[in-house]
């Protein structure tokens, strides 16, 4: 695992205590040492406003406010925290509509519980090594949800009827202070 990735500040948003403990143990075993935990979206909003995070792992079901609402509040321009932070949605339910909703909200990846260490390691390493291009529109800032490159179809942006400006590749790890 890349040492820069292991220095990342990671926010885990999970309301089920035993699952949160298991995920924290897996992350620590992988080598992460800067892990914060929020058990609900209210606490997550506060934490995101108070300090920057390099990675967010968020459960889909978080009680009254679900993880999709949190992701949308992060991804919208002027929202909470860093709109370019890598977001991984975790859930016990992998229905196609749930995955599509998470992708439309702006998650970078989607993992189904139970999550094993190898899958989580591969997911986080991929986010670090091959992050997706980011776009910014009036209502959305985050990973480009289109799987094809704009050069593949130059007419696509015109068809979307919404201009987007490209943001440089997601360089989200903040170097440690000397």
Coordinates of C-alpha atoms in Angstrom, one line a residue:
X1 CA 0.0 0.0 0.0
X2 CA 1.3 3.5 -0.9
X3 CA 2.6 5.3 2.2
X4 CA 1.0 8.5 1.1
X5 CA -2.4 6.9 1.1
X6 CA -1.8 5.5 4.6
X7 CA -1.2 9.0 5.9
X8 CA -4.7 10.0 4.7
X9 CA -7.2 11.4 7.1
X10 CA -10.2 9.1 6.8
X11 CA -13.7 9.7 8.0
X12 CA -15.9 6.6 8.6
X13 CA -19.6 7.4 8.8
X14 CA -21.4 4.3 10.1
X15 CA -24.3 4.2 12.6
X16 CA -24.0 0.5 13.5
X17 CA -21.5 0.2 16.3
X18 CA -20.2 -3.4 15.6
X19 CA -19.8 -2.6 11.9
X20 CA -18.0 0.6 12.6
X21 CA -15.6 -1.2 15.0
X22 CA -15.0 -3.9 12.4
X23 CA -14.3 -1.4 9.6
X24 CA -12.0 0.6 11.9
X25 CA -10.1 -2.6 12.8
X26 CA -9.7 -3.5 9.1
X27 CA -8.5 0.0 8.3
X28 CA -6.0 0.0 11.1
X29 CA -4.8 -3.5 10.0
X30 CA -4.3 -2.1 6.5
X31 CA -2.1 0.7 8.0
X32 CA -4.4 3.7 8.4
X33 CA -3.8 5.6 11.6
X34 CA -5.8 8.8 11.1
X35 CA -9.4 7.5 11.3
X36 CA -12.3 9.5 12.6
X37 CA -15.7 8.0 13.2
X38 CA -19.2 9.7 13.0
X39 CA -22.2 7.6 14.0
X40 CA -24.7 9.9 12.3
X41 CA -25.0 12.5 9.6
X42 CA -25.3 15.4 12.0
X43 CA -21.9 14.6 13.6
X44 CA -20.5 13.9 10.1
X45 CA -21.6 17.4 8.9
X46 CA -19.9 19.0 11.9
X47 CA -16.7 17.0 11.5
X48 CA -16.5 17.8 7.7
X49 CA -17.0 21.5 8.5
X50 CA -14.3 21.5 11.2
X51 CA -11.5 19.7 9.5
X52 CA -10.5 18.4 6.0
X53 CA -10.6 14.7 5.3
X54 CA -8.8 12.9 2.5
X55 CA -11.2 10.0 2.2
X56 CA -14.8 9.4 3.3
X57 CA -16.4 6.0 3.8
X58 CA -20.1 6.4 4.3
X59 CA -22.9 4.0 5.0
X60 CA -26.0 4.2 2.8
X61 CA -28.5 3.9 5.7
X62 CA -27.9 6.3 8.5
X63 CA -31.2 6.7 10.1
X64 CA -33.3 9.8 9.4
X65 CA -30.8 11.3 6.9
X66 CA -29.2 8.7 4.6
X67 CA -25.8 8.7 3.2
X68 CA -27.0 9.9 -0.2
X69 CA -28.1 13.2 1.4
X70 CA -24.6 13.5 2.9
X71 CA -22.9 12.8 -0.4
X72 CA -25.1 15.4 -2.2
X73 CA -24.3 18.0 0.4
X74 CA -20.6 17.4 0.0
X75 CA -20.7 17.3 -3.8
X76 CA -22.8 20.4 -4.4
X77 CA -20.8 23.6 -5.1
X78 CA -20.5 25.5 -1.8
X79 CA -21.5 22.4 0.2
X80 CA -19.8 21.1 3.2
X81 CA -16.2 20.1 3.2
X82 CA -14.1 19.4 0.1
X83 CA -16.3 18.6 -2.9
X84 CA -13.4 16.6 -4.4
X85 CA -12.9 14.3 -1.5
X86 CA -13.1 10.6 -2.6
X87 CA -16.3 9.1 -1.3
X88 CA -17.0 5.4 -0.9
X89 CA -20.5 4.3 -0.2
X90 CA -20.9 1.1 1.9
X91 CA -24.1 -0.8 2.3
X92 CA -25.6 -4.2 2.9
X93 CA -27.9 -3.8 -0.1
X94 CA -26.6 -3.9 -3.6
X95 CA -29.8 -3.4 -5.6
X96 CA -29.1 -1.8 -9.0
X97 CA -31.3 1.3 -8.2
X98 CA -29.3 1.9 -5.0
X99 CA -26.0 1.7 -6.8
X100 CA -27.2 4.0 -9.5
X101 CA -28.5 6.5 -7.0
X102 CA -25.2 6.5 -5.2
X103 CA -23.3 7.0 -8.4
X104 CA -25.6 9.9 -9.5
X105 CA -25.0 11.5 -6.1
X106 CA -21.3 11.4 -6.7
X107 CA -19.7 8.5 -5.0
X108 CA -16.4 7.3 -6.3
X109 CA -17.0 3.7 -5.5
X110 CA -19.6 1.4 -3.9
X111 CA -18.9 -1.5 -1.6
X112 CA -21.3 -4.2 -0.3
X113 CA -21.1 -5.4 3.3
X114 CA -19.6 -7.5 4.6
X115 CA -16.4 -5.9 3.4
X116 CA -13.3 -7.9 3.5
X117 CA -9.8 -6.4 4.0
X118 CA -8.6 -7.3 0.4
X119 CA -11.6 -5.6 -1.2
X120 CA -11.3 -2.5 0.9
X121 CA -7.6 -2.3 0.3
X122 CA -8.1 -2.7 -3.5
X123 CA -10.8 0.0 -3.5
X124 CA -8.8 2.6 -1.6
X125 CA -5.6 1.9 -3.6
X126 CA -7.6 2.3 -6.9
X127 CA -8.9 5.7 -5.7
X128 CA -5.4 6.8 -5.0
X129 CA -3.7 5.4 -8.1
X130 CA -6.4 6.0 -10.7
X131 CA -8.7 8.7 -9.5
X132 CA -11.4 9.8 -11.9
X133 CA -11.6 13.3 -13.5
X134 CA -13.7 15.8 -11.7
X135 CA -16.2 18.2 -13.1
X136 CA -18.0 21.2 -11.8
X137 CA -21.4 22.4 -12.8
X138 CA -24.0 24.7 -11.2
X139 CA -25.4 21.8 -9.2
X140 CA -22.6 19.3 -8.9
X141 CA -18.9 19.1 -8.2
X142 CA -17.3 15.7 -8.1
X143 CA -16.2 12.7 -10.1
X144 CA -17.2 12.7 -13.7
X145 CA -20.1 10.3 -13.7
X146 CA -19.7 9.6 -17.4
X147 CA -17.7 6.5 -18.0
X148 CA -16.6 7.6 -21.5
X149 CA -14.2 10.4 -22.2
X150 CA -15.6 13.6 -23.7
X151 CA -13.3 13.1 -26.7
X152 CA -15.2 9.9 -27.5
X153 CA -18.3 11.9 -28.3
X154 CA -17.7 15.6 -28.7
X155 CA -21.5 16.3 -29.1
X156 CA -22.3 14.8 -25.7
X157 CA -21.6 18.0 -23.7
X158 CA -23.9 19.9 -26.0
X159 CA -26.6 17.3 -25.5
X160 CA -26.4 17.6 -21.8
X161 CA -27.3 21.4 -22.1
X162 CA -25.1 22.1 -19.1
X163 CA -21.6 23.4 -19.3
X164 CA -19.0 21.8 -17.1
X165 CA -15.5 22.9 -16.3
X166 CA -12.9 20.2 -15.8
X167 CA -11.0 20.2 -12.5
X168 CA -7.5 18.7 -12.4
X169 CA -7.2 15.0 -11.5
X170 CA -8.1 14.4 -7.9
X171 CA -4.9 15.0 -6.0
X172 CA -6.5 14.8 -2.6
X173 CA -3.8 13.7 -0.2
X174 CA -2.7 16.7 1.8
X175 CA 1.1 16.5 2.4
X176 CA 2.0 16.2 6.1
X177 CA 3.2 19.4 7.7
X178 CA 7.0 19.5 8.4

